[in-house]
mmCIF file of C-alpha atoms and ligand atoms in Angstrom:
data_model
loop_
_atom_site.group_PDB
_atom_site.id
_atom_site.type_symbol
_atom_site.label_atom_id
_atom_site.label_comp_id
_atom_site.label_asym_id
_atom_site.label_seq_id
_atom_site.Cartn_x
_atom_site.Cartn_y
_atom_site.Cartn_z
ATOM 1 C CA MET A 1 45.649 295.380 -25.775
ATOM 2 C CA LYS A 2 48.217 293.966 -28.059
ATOM 3 C CA ILE A 3 50.053 290.929 -26.230
ATOM 4 C CA LEU A 4 52.661 289.041 -26.828
ATOM 5 C CA VAL A 5 52.412 285.180 -25.872
ATOM 6 C CA THR A 6 55.758 283.167 -25.473
ATOM 7 C CA GLY A 7 55.003 279.776 -25.889
ATOM 8 C CA GLY A 8 51.585 280.309 -27.087
ATOM 9 C CA ALA A 9 51.109 277.026 -28.984
ATOM 10 C CA GLY A 10 51.677 275.119 -26.247
ATOM 11 C CA TYR A 11 49.256 273.654 -23.864
ATOM 12 C CA ILE A 12 48.245 276.047 -21.167
ATOM 13 C CA GLY A 13 49.417 279.132 -24.295
ATOM 14 C CA SER A 14 47.438 277.912 -26.917
ATOM 15 C CA HIS A 15 44.241 277.927 -24.639
ATOM 16 C CA THR A 16 45.114 281.449 -22.994
ATOM 17 C CA VAL A 17 45.320 282.762 -26.812
ATOM 18 C CA LEU A 18 41.647 281.544 -27.305
ATOM 19 C CA GLN A 19 40.750 283.639 -24.324
ATOM 20 C CA LEU A 20 42.804 286.758 -24.619
ATOM 21 C CA ILE A 21 41.264 286.642 -28.385
ATOM 22 C CA ALA A 22 37.783 286.130 -26.790
ATOM 23 C CA ALA A 23 38.455 289.046 -24.760
ATOM 24 C CA GLY A 24 39.063 291.206 -27.251
ATOM 25 C CA HIS A 25 42.931 291.471 -27.655
ATOM 26 C CA GLN A 26 44.909 290.807 -30.360
ATOM 27 C CA VAL A 27 47.646 288.472 -29.840
ATOM 28 C CA VAL A 28 51.136 287.706 -31.160
ATOM 29 C CA VAL A 29 52.703 284.245 -30.422
ATOM 30 C CA VAL A 30 56.282 283.215 -30.300
ATOM 31 C CA ASP A 31 57.137 279.743 -29.966
ATOM 32 C CA ASP A 32 60.146 277.525 -31.279
ATOM 33 C CA PHE A 33 57.982 274.451 -31.549
ATOM 34 C CA SER A 34 60.419 272.478 -29.517
ATOM 35 C CA ASN A 35 57.493 270.928 -27.609
ATOM 36 C CA ALA A 36 54.297 271.901 -29.798
ATOM 37 C CA LYS A 37 53.188 270.944 -33.116
ATOM 38 C CA ALA A 38 52.454 273.560 -36.315
ATOM 39 C CA SER A 39 49.072 271.965 -36.325
ATOM 40 C CA VAL A 40 48.045 274.036 -33.612
ATOM 41 C CA ALA A 41 48.100 277.111 -35.732
ATOM 42 C CA GLY A 42 45.288 275.917 -37.884
ATOM 43 C CA ARG A 43 42.874 274.993 -35.085
ATOM 44 C CA LEU A 44 43.676 278.167 -32.808
ATOM 45 C CA GLU A 45 42.766 280.320 -35.918
ATOM 46 C CA GLU A 46 39.711 277.715 -36.696
ATOM 47 C CA LEU A 47 38.200 278.308 -33.229
ATOM 48 C CA SER A 48 39.332 281.870 -32.789
ATOM 49 C CA GLY A 49 37.823 282.712 -36.056
ATOM 50 C CA THR A 50 40.803 285.081 -36.626
ATOM 51 C CA SER A 51 44.226 284.908 -38.042
ATOM 52 C CA ILE A 52 47.312 284.876 -35.565
ATOM 53 C CA PRO A 53 50.563 285.814 -36.376
ATOM 54 C CA ILE A 54 52.927 283.082 -34.896
ATOM 55 C CA HIS A 55 56.542 283.509 -35.134
ATOM 56 C CA SER A 56 58.711 280.370 -34.708
ATOM 57 C CA PHE A 57 61.746 280.999 -32.820
ATOM 58 C CA ASP A 58 63.538 280.767 -29.633
ATOM 59 C CA VAL A 59 62.719 283.331 -27.012
ATOM 60 C CA ALA A 60 66.436 283.371 -25.758
ATOM 61 C CA ASP A 61 67.063 284.796 -29.573
ATOM 62 C CA LEU A 62 67.400 288.521 -28.626
ATOM 63 C CA ASP A 63 67.810 290.026 -32.116
ATOM 64 C CA LYS A 64 64.854 288.204 -33.232
ATOM 65 C CA LEU A 65 63.006 289.115 -30.417
ATOM 66 C CA ASN A 66 63.980 292.843 -30.637
ATOM 67 C CA GLY A 67 63.091 292.845 -34.355
ATOM 68 C CA LEU A 68 59.720 291.702 -33.269
ATOM 69 C CA PHE A 69 59.271 294.426 -30.604
ATOM 70 C CA ASP A 70 59.999 297.088 -33.314
ATOM 71 C CA ALA A 71 57.885 295.853 -35.710
ATOM 72 C CA GLU A 72 54.904 295.623 -33.059
ATOM 73 C CA ASP A 73 53.776 298.274 -30.290
ATOM 74 C CA PHE A 74 52.750 295.385 -27.589
ATOM 75 C CA ASP A 75 51.143 296.288 -24.452
ATOM 76 C CA ALA A 76 52.269 293.193 -22.135
ATOM 77 C CA VAL A 77 53.338 290.149 -22.460
ATOM 78 C CA VAL A 78 52.148 286.483 -21.198
ATOM 79 C CA HIS A 79 55.443 284.753 -20.717
ATOM 80 C CA PHE A 80 54.772 280.689 -21.192
ATOM 81 C CA ALA A 81 57.711 279.261 -22.618
ATOM 82 C CA GLY A 82 59.906 276.898 -20.989
ATOM 83 C CA TYR A 83 60.940 273.561 -20.653
ATOM 84 C CA LYS A 84 58.916 271.772 -18.117
ATOM 85 C CA ALA A 85 59.766 268.323 -17.444
ATOM 86 C CA VAL A 86 60.938 267.792 -13.896
ATOM 87 C CA GLY A 87 63.046 264.265 -14.611
ATOM 88 C CA GLU A 88 64.406 265.577 -17.759
ATOM 89 C CA SER A 89 65.825 268.854 -15.591
ATOM 90 C CA VAL A 90 67.338 266.169 -13.202
ATOM 91 C CA ALA A 91 69.326 264.858 -16.135
ATOM 92 C CA ASN A 92 70.015 267.895 -17.840
ATOM 93 C CA PRO A 93 69.909 270.782 -15.366
ATOM 94 C CA LEU A 94 72.399 273.161 -17.722
ATOM 95 C CA ASP A 95 69.356 272.668 -20.518
ATOM 96 C CA TYR A 96 66.796 273.940 -18.132
ATOM 97 C CA TYR A 97 68.694 276.435 -16.483
ATOM 98 C CA GLY A 98 70.005 278.101 -19.630
ATOM 99 C CA ASN A 99 66.721 277.581 -21.532
ATOM 100 C CA ASN A 100 64.170 278.951 -18.546
ATOM 101 C CA ILE A 101 66.403 281.652 -17.543
ATOM 102 C CA GLY A 102 68.092 282.528 -20.521
ATOM 103 C CA ALA A 103 64.805 283.099 -22.636
ATOM 104 C CA THR A 104 63.285 285.020 -19.675
ATOM 105 C CA ILE A 105 66.321 287.239 -19.553
ATOM 106 C CA SER A 106 66.173 288.044 -23.072
ATOM 107 C CA LEU A 107 62.391 288.721 -23.014
ATOM 108 C CA LEU A 108 62.925 291.316 -20.026
ATOM 109 C CA GLN A 109 65.638 292.748 -21.949
ATOM 110 C CA ALA A 110 63.433 293.328 -25.189
ATOM 111 C CA MET A 111 60.859 294.558 -22.955
ATOM 112 C CA ASP A 112 62.889 297.048 -21.380
ATOM 113 C CA ARG A 113 64.377 298.357 -24.432
ATOM 114 C CA HIS A 114 60.730 298.712 -26.055
ATOM 115 C CA GLU A 115 59.137 300.233 -22.820
ATOM 116 C CA VAL A 116 56.843 297.389 -22.271
ATOM 117 C CA ARG A 117 56.142 297.031 -18.899
ATOM 118 C CA HIS A 118 53.464 294.353 -17.958
ATOM 119 C CA LEU A 119 54.194 291.033 -17.711
ATOM 120 C CA VAL A 120 52.375 287.660 -16.649
ATOM 121 C CA PHE A 121 54.593 284.857 -15.851
ATOM 122 C CA SER A 122 53.889 281.321 -15.548
ATOM 123 C CA SER A 123 55.235 279.974 -12.201
ATOM 124 C CA SER A 124 54.367 276.957 -10.605
ATOM 125 C CA ALA A 125 53.654 275.418 -7.056
ATOM 126 C CA THR A 126 56.676 273.739 -7.075
ATOM 127 C CA VAL A 127 58.293 276.716 -5.505
ATOM 128 C CA TYR A 128 56.408 275.904 -2.556
ATOM 129 C CA GLY A 129 59.502 273.273 -2.251
ATOM 130 C CA ALA A 130 59.241 269.433 -0.451
ATOM 131 C CA ASP A 131 57.649 270.102 2.309
ATOM 132 C CA PRO A 132 54.963 272.980 2.071
ATOM 133 C CA ILE A 133 52.021 273.729 4.891
ATOM 134 C CA VAL A 134 48.938 272.522 2.935
ATOM 135 C CA PRO A 135 47.122 274.456 1.910
ATOM 136 C CA MET A 136 49.451 276.383 0.718
ATOM 137 C CA THR A 137 49.272 280.527 0.682
ATOM 138 C CA GLU A 138 51.319 282.852 -1.638
ATOM 139 C CA GLY A 139 53.625 283.757 1.612
ATOM 140 C CA LEU A 140 55.076 280.699 2.404
ATOM 141 C CA PRO A 141 59.016 280.599 1.815
ATOM 142 C CA THR A 142 60.155 279.267 -1.800
ATOM 143 C CA SER A 143 62.382 276.580 -2.791
ATOM 144 C CA ALA A 144 62.447 273.615 -4.978
ATOM 145 C CA THR A 145 63.459 270.210 -5.224
ATOM 146 C CA ASN A 146 64.882 269.931 -8.727
ATOM 147 C CA PRO A 147 66.084 272.251 -11.358
ATOM 148 C CA TYR A 148 62.956 272.743 -13.187
ATOM 149 C CA GLY A 149 61.788 273.834 -9.538
ATOM 150 C CA TRP A 150 64.599 276.091 -9.441
ATOM 151 C CA THR A 151 64.061 277.897 -12.240
ATOM 152 C CA LYS A 152 60.934 279.217 -11.699
ATOM 153 C CA VAL A 153 62.292 280.134 -7.921
ATOM 154 C CA MET A 154 64.904 281.819 -9.663
ATOM 155 C CA ILE A 155 63.112 283.558 -12.222
ATOM 156 C CA GLU A 156 60.582 284.873 -9.558
ATOM 157 C CA GLN A 157 63.279 286.107 -7.931
ATOM 158 C CA VAL A 158 64.744 287.866 -10.830
ATOM 159 C CA LEU A 159 61.416 289.575 -11.262
ATOM 160 C CA ARG A 160 61.453 290.984 -7.674
ATOM 161 C CA ASP A 161 64.789 292.198 -8.332
ATOM 162 C CA LEU A 162 63.680 293.651 -11.252
ATOM 163 C CA VAL A 163 60.644 295.908 -10.165
ATOM 164 C CA VAL A 164 63.159 297.414 -7.142
ATOM 165 C CA ALA A 165 65.099 299.026 -9.858
ATOM 166 C CA GLN A 166 62.184 299.864 -12.339
ATOM 167 C CA PRO A 167 59.111 300.438 -10.285
ATOM 168 C CA ASP A 168 57.087 301.470 -12.949
ATOM 169 C CA ASN A 169 56.824 297.787 -14.054
ATOM 170 C CA ARG A 170 53.575 295.477 -13.327
ATOM 171 C CA ILE A 171 54.251 291.890 -13.128
ATOM 172 C CA ALA A 172 52.005 288.983 -12.141
ATOM 173 C CA LEU A 173 53.571 285.842 -10.878
ATOM 174 C CA LEU A 174 50.775 282.719 -11.530
ATOM 175 C CA ARG A 175 51.842 279.866 -9.348
ATOM 176 C CA TYR A 176 49.796 276.925 -11.316
ATOM 177 C CA PHE A 177 49.058 273.662 -9.560
ATOM 178 C CA ASN A 178 48.280 270.934 -11.646
ATOM 179 C CA PRO A 179 46.538 271.982 -15.019
ATOM 180 C CA VAL A 180 44.462 269.106 -16.971
ATOM 181 C CA GLY A 181 41.597 268.938 -18.934
ATOM 182 C CA ALA A 182 41.220 270.267 -22.916
ATOM 183 C CA HIS A 183 39.267 272.724 -24.621
ATOM 184 C CA PRO A 184 35.858 271.767 -25.005
ATOM 185 C CA SER A 185 35.750 271.408 -28.508
ATOM 186 C CA GLY A 186 37.885 268.451 -28.662
ATOM 187 C CA GLN A 187 40.378 270.374 -30.841
ATOM 188 C CA ILE A 188 43.136 271.666 -28.351
ATOM 189 C CA GLY A 189 44.408 269.708 -25.585
ATOM 190 C CA GLU A 190 47.825 268.368 -23.911
ATOM 191 C CA ASP A 191 49.970 266.273 -26.521
ATOM 192 C CA PRO A 192 53.270 265.210 -24.691
ATOM 193 C CA SER A 193 55.867 264.462 -27.150
ATOM 194 C CA ALA A 194 57.008 261.182 -25.269
ATOM 195 C CA VAL A 195 55.853 258.936 -22.270
ATOM 196 C CA PRO A 196 53.470 261.389 -20.272
ATOM 197 C CA ASN A 197 55.312 262.193 -16.959
ATOM 198 C CA ASN A 198 52.126 263.402 -15.483
ATOM 199 C CA LEU A 199 49.251 261.492 -14.435
ATOM 200 C CA MET A 200 46.062 262.868 -16.422
ATOM 201 C CA PRO A 201 47.805 262.717 -19.848
ATOM 202 C CA PHE A 202 48.817 259.261 -18.582
ATOM 203 C CA VAL A 203 45.653 257.958 -17.576
ATOM 204 C CA ALA A 204 44.033 259.448 -20.938
ATOM 205 C CA GLN A 205 46.542 257.374 -22.799
ATOM 206 C CA VAL A 206 45.744 254.317 -21.111
ATOM 207 C CA ALA A 207 42.205 254.546 -21.783
ATOM 208 C CA VAL A 208 42.815 255.179 -25.225
ATOM 209 C CA GLY A 209 44.686 251.948 -25.445
ATOM 210 C CA ARG A 210 48.109 253.816 -26.294
ATOM 211 C CA ARG A 211 49.668 252.272 -22.757
ATOM 212 C CA ASP A 212 48.617 249.084 -21.189
ATOM 213 C CA LYS A 213 48.645 250.098 -17.493
ATOM 214 C CA LEU A 214 49.090 253.125 -15.089
ATOM 215 C CA SER A 215 51.771 252.533 -12.359
ATOM 216 C CA VAL A 216 50.342 254.497 -9.219
ATOM 217 C CA PHE A 217 53.539 255.886 -7.493
ATOM 218 C CA GLY A 218 52.940 255.308 -3.742
ATOM 219 C CA ASP A 219 49.972 254.253 -1.868
ATOM 220 C CA ASP A 220 51.797 254.864 1.431
ATOM 221 C CA TYR A 221 51.223 258.570 1.892
ATOM 222 C CA ASP A 222 49.755 260.322 4.470
ATOM 223 C CA THR A 223 46.485 261.234 2.553
ATOM 224 C CA VAL A 224 42.737 259.910 2.147
ATOM 225 C CA ASP A 225 43.703 256.851 0.440
ATOM 226 C CA GLY A 226 47.430 256.405 0.405
ATOM 227 C CA THR A 227 48.063 257.771 -3.088
ATOM 228 C CA GLY A 228 49.279 261.384 -3.549
ATOM 229 C CA VAL A 229 46.767 264.318 -3.650
ATOM 230 C CA ARG A 230 47.165 267.170 -6.058
ATOM 231 C CA ASP A 231 44.961 270.251 -6.880
ATOM 232 C CA TYR A 232 43.831 269.696 -10.324
ATOM 233 C CA ILE A 233 43.045 272.791 -12.511
ATOM 234 C CA HIS A 234 40.944 272.724 -15.215
ATOM 235 C CA VAL A 235 42.946 274.625 -18.176
ATOM 236 C CA GLU A 236 40.046 276.782 -19.412
ATOM 237 C CA ASP A 237 39.725 278.213 -15.599
ATOM 238 C CA LEU A 238 43.845 278.551 -15.280
ATOM 239 C CA ALA A 239 43.564 280.430 -18.728
ATOM 240 C CA ALA A 240 40.927 282.432 -17.660
ATOM 241 C CA GLY A 241 43.055 283.483 -14.788
ATOM 242 C CA HIS A 242 45.677 285.008 -16.873
ATOM 243 C CA VAL A 243 43.403 287.163 -18.253
ATOM 244 C CA ALA A 244 41.960 288.121 -15.138
ATOM 245 C CA ALA A 245 45.526 288.834 -13.866
ATOM 246 C CA LEU A 246 46.483 290.644 -16.916
ATOM 247 C CA HIS A 247 43.315 293.137 -16.718
ATOM 248 C CA TRP A 248 43.876 293.528 -12.943
ATOM 249 C CA ILE A 249 47.595 294.366 -13.419
ATOM 250 C CA ALA A 250 46.493 297.324 -16.263
ATOM 251 C CA GLU A 251 44.493 298.718 -13.785
ATOM 252 C CA HIS A 252 46.594 298.774 -10.740
ATOM 253 C CA ASP A 253 49.727 300.308 -9.394
ATOM 254 C CA ARG A 254 51.530 297.263 -7.143
ATOM 255 C CA THR A 255 54.300 296.635 -9.252
ATOM 256 C CA ILE A 256 54.620 292.961 -8.384
ATOM 257 C CA SER A 257 51.599 290.508 -7.645
ATOM 258 C CA THR A 258 51.692 286.989 -6.729
ATOM 259 C CA TRP A 259 48.595 284.551 -6.867
ATOM 260 C CA ASN A 260 48.017 280.673 -6.553
ATOM 261 C CA LEU A 261 45.705 279.315 -9.488
ATOM 262 C CA GLY A 262 44.318 276.254 -8.021
ATOM 263 C CA SER A 263 40.842 274.993 -6.939
ATOM 264 C CA GLY A 264 41.237 274.409 -3.179
ATOM 265 C CA VAL A 265 40.171 270.848 -3.841
ATOM 266 C CA GLY A 266 42.666 267.828 -3.115
ATOM 267 C CA THR A 267 42.259 264.776 -5.345
ATOM 268 C CA SER A 268 44.083 261.339 -4.986
ATOM 269 C CA VAL A 269 45.374 259.480 -8.007
ATOM 270 C CA LEU A 270 43.212 256.717 -7.252
ATOM 271 C CA GLN A 271 40.101 259.468 -7.424
ATOM 272 C CA LEU A 272 41.218 260.868 -10.372
ATOM 273 C CA VAL A 273 41.321 257.409 -11.724
ATOM 274 C CA ASN A 274 37.924 256.575 -10.405
ATOM 275 C CA ALA A 275 36.433 260.119 -12.044
ATOM 276 C CA PHE A 276 37.994 259.046 -15.717
ATOM 277 C CA GLU A 277 36.554 255.704 -15.377
ATOM 278 C CA LYS A 278 33.357 257.756 -14.849
ATOM 279 C CA ALA A 279 33.881 260.062 -17.710
ATOM 280 C CA SER A 280 35.154 257.601 -20.348
ATOM 281 C CA GLY A 281 33.225 254.151 -19.233
ATOM 282 C CA VAL A 282 36.630 252.649 -19.928
ATOM 283 C CA LYS A 283 38.409 250.599 -17.122
ATOM 284 C CA ILE A 284 41.544 251.893 -16.105
ATOM 285 C CA PRO A 285 44.112 249.087 -15.439
ATOM 286 C CA TYR A 286 46.804 250.043 -12.579
ATOM 287 C CA GLU A 287 49.466 248.841 -10.089
ATOM 288 C CA ILE A 288 51.006 249.914 -7.055
ATOM 289 C CA ALA A 289 54.603 251.296 -7.623
ATOM 290 C CA PRO A 290 57.433 252.845 -5.891
ATOM 291 C CA ARG A 291 57.099 256.220 -4.501
ATOM 292 C CA ARG A 292 58.757 258.696 -7.401
ATOM 293 C CA ASP A 293 61.574 260.546 -6.222
ATOM 294 C CA GLY A 294 61.133 264.304 -5.486
ATOM 295 C CA ASP A 295 57.007 263.428 -4.991
ATOM 296 C CA ILE A 296 55.153 265.025 -2.329
ATOM 297 C CA ALA A 297 52.325 263.569 -0.522
ATOM 298 C CA ALA A 298 50.087 266.544 -1.058
ATOM 299 C CA SER A 299 49.760 269.694 -2.868
ATOM 300 C CA VAL A 300 46.637 272.051 -2.372
ATOM 301 C CA ALA A 301 46.250 275.816 -3.276
ATOM 302 C CA ASP A 302 45.001 278.352 -0.885
ATOM 303 C CA PRO A 303 43.119 280.140 -3.836
ATOM 304 C CA SER A 304 41.606 282.511 -1.753
ATOM 305 C CA LEU A 305 43.814 285.437 -2.617
ATOM 306 C CA ALA A 306 43.407 285.210 -6.044
ATOM 307 C CA HIS A 307 39.515 285.006 -5.384
ATOM 308 C CA ARG A 308 39.588 288.193 -3.322
ATOM 309 C CA GLU A 309 41.952 290.185 -5.582
ATOM 310 C CA LEU A 310 40.724 288.839 -9.177
ATOM 311 C CA GLY A 311 37.458 288.092 -8.528
ATOM 312 C CA TRP A 312 38.626 284.807 -10.181
ATOM 313 C CA GLN A 313 37.795 281.123 -9.390
ATOM 314 C CA THR A 314 37.744 277.672 -10.574
ATOM 315 C CA GLU A 315 33.949 276.870 -12.139
ATOM 316 C CA LYS A 316 35.028 273.206 -13.344
ATOM 317 C CA THR A 317 34.799 270.168 -11.371
ATOM 318 C CA VAL A 318 37.298 267.359 -12.010
ATOM 319 C CA ASP A 319 34.381 265.527 -13.338
ATOM 320 C CA ASP A 320 34.637 268.159 -16.317
ATOM 321 C CA MET A 321 38.402 267.872 -16.593
ATOM 322 C CA CYS A 322 38.106 264.307 -17.169
ATOM 323 C CA ALA A 323 35.249 264.627 -19.834
ATOM 324 C CA ASP A 324 36.995 267.415 -21.685
ATOM 325 C CA THR A 325 40.613 265.565 -21.496
ATOM 326 C CA TRP A 326 38.677 262.297 -22.758
ATOM 327 C CA ARG A 327 36.908 264.033 -25.375
ATOM 328 C CA TRP A 328 40.293 265.767 -26.593
ATOM 329 C CA GLN A 329 42.274 262.399 -26.347
ATOM 330 C CA GLN A 330 39.261 260.412 -28.178
ATOM 331 C CA ALA A 331 39.064 263.250 -31.338
ATOM 332 C CA ASN A 332 43.181 262.811 -31.071
ATOM 333 C CA PRO A 333 44.359 259.398 -30.070
ATOM 334 C CA GLN A 334 47.938 260.064 -31.203
ATOM 335 C CA GLY A 335 47.991 263.812 -30.093
ATOM 336 C CA TYR A 336 47.893 266.353 -32.883
ATOM 337 C CA PRO A 337 48.898 265.721 -36.487
HETATM 338 N N1 LIG B 401 51.160 259.726 -10.448
HETATM 339 C C1 LIG B 401 51.267 258.477 -10.718
HETATM 340 N N2 LIG B 401 51.525 258.025 -12.106
HETATM 341 C C2 LIG B 401 52.018 258.534 -12.808
HETATM 342 C C3 LIG B 401 51.932 259.984 -12.673
HETATM 343 C C4 LIG B 401 51.725 260.366 -11.684
HETATM 344 O O1 LIG B 401 50.994 258.056 -9.468
HETATM 345 O O2 LIG B 401 52.085 257.869 -14.135
HETATM 346 C C5 LIG B 401 50.605 260.648 -9.308
HETATM 347 C C6 LIG B 401 52.409 261.159 -8.695
HETATM 348 O O3 LIG B 401 52.895 260.686 -7.903
HETATM 349 C C7 LIG B 401 51.581 262.666 -7.979
HETATM 350 C C8 LIG B 401 50.241 262.774 -9.112
HETATM 351 O O4 LIG B 401 50.195 261.444 -9.611
HETATM 352 O O5 LIG B 401 50.841 261.950 -6.582
HETATM 353 C C9 LIG B 401 50.332 264.118 -9.734
HETATM 354 O O6 LIG B 401 51.612 263.662 -10.736
HETATM 355 P P1 LIG B 401 51.520 264.535 -11.718
HETATM 356 O O7 LIG B 401 53.324 264.269 -12.354
HETATM 357 O O8 LIG B 401 50.762 264.537 -12.620
HETATM 358 O O9 LIG B 401 52.051 266.246 -11.228
HETATM 359 P P2 LIG B 401 53.172 266.622 -10.250
HETATM 360 O O10 LIG B 401 53.761 265.183 -9.391
HETATM 361 O O11 LIG B 401 54.208 267.634 -10.623
HETATM 362 O O12 LIG B 401 52.100 267.208 -9.263
#
């Protein structure tokens, strides 16, 4: 297939691009590089051994998008492009609604005009809202606790409405749990542009000496050790989930499918810190800090639907995630050049 990957220069997008190429597909990337570095491109070409057309523009730009769809005969789209920082979304809600929803609408319009019917969308476990039943199953009601999360809830709804009007669409909503880790080469990985919001990149930056210590946000949750529990998923497993979903929707007649992509295993903040210390041999200094606004005690997937339908499940452990993150962080202490 010839596949358009929006946000293909970003963290999850870049890993997925490599796996799509490895599965024999042709890939074209659109990315505005608002949260990615140009040097990703060369590394992707080196690792894949092919040249990858990368178009640098905002997916919300419908004219440019239509031009690209005119020039290329896409079979499917994998849509990653979007803002993803929770705190920033609270401070700048209009940017988040405008960008995430606007880009998706433009993309859907261009797809419709060019009769491209297959779409894999990056959703998030954040759509299970403030008080989910754990482990989370796809049938739970959706809601959100911040504008970022609401953009995911709203885009899911847009897509559900769309397939009612256009039942020849084949759409996958992939609800990611907590993606971490890096490509085993150490050449591509997560490169936060500012102070990391997420636990794993923060821990990795402490380990490599860029930050003094970790703040553990709360130790009085009702969890194994009082710290927040999450379902960490290796970005390589997550990328494989996209390939599996793309193949599945090409072969089945269901208009819209929703799958959790998680491991089903919960890991606390302190358990992750311990695993990282073991993988790196570096002590991670930390202090207990107040709870972070909007955090929930535990978020763990029930990944059985994806396993049953896609034949997909995670292969990598938390130790693998830490080892690969550490390899990437050591090779690229300041991120991409
Ligand atoms: N966390 C933390 N310190 C940090 C960043 C995160 O203690 O500097 C905790 C956070 O409270 C949560 C877990 O680590 O319990 C995962 O947080 P992250 O932001 O990575 O993911 P999310 O909250 O989006 O699931």
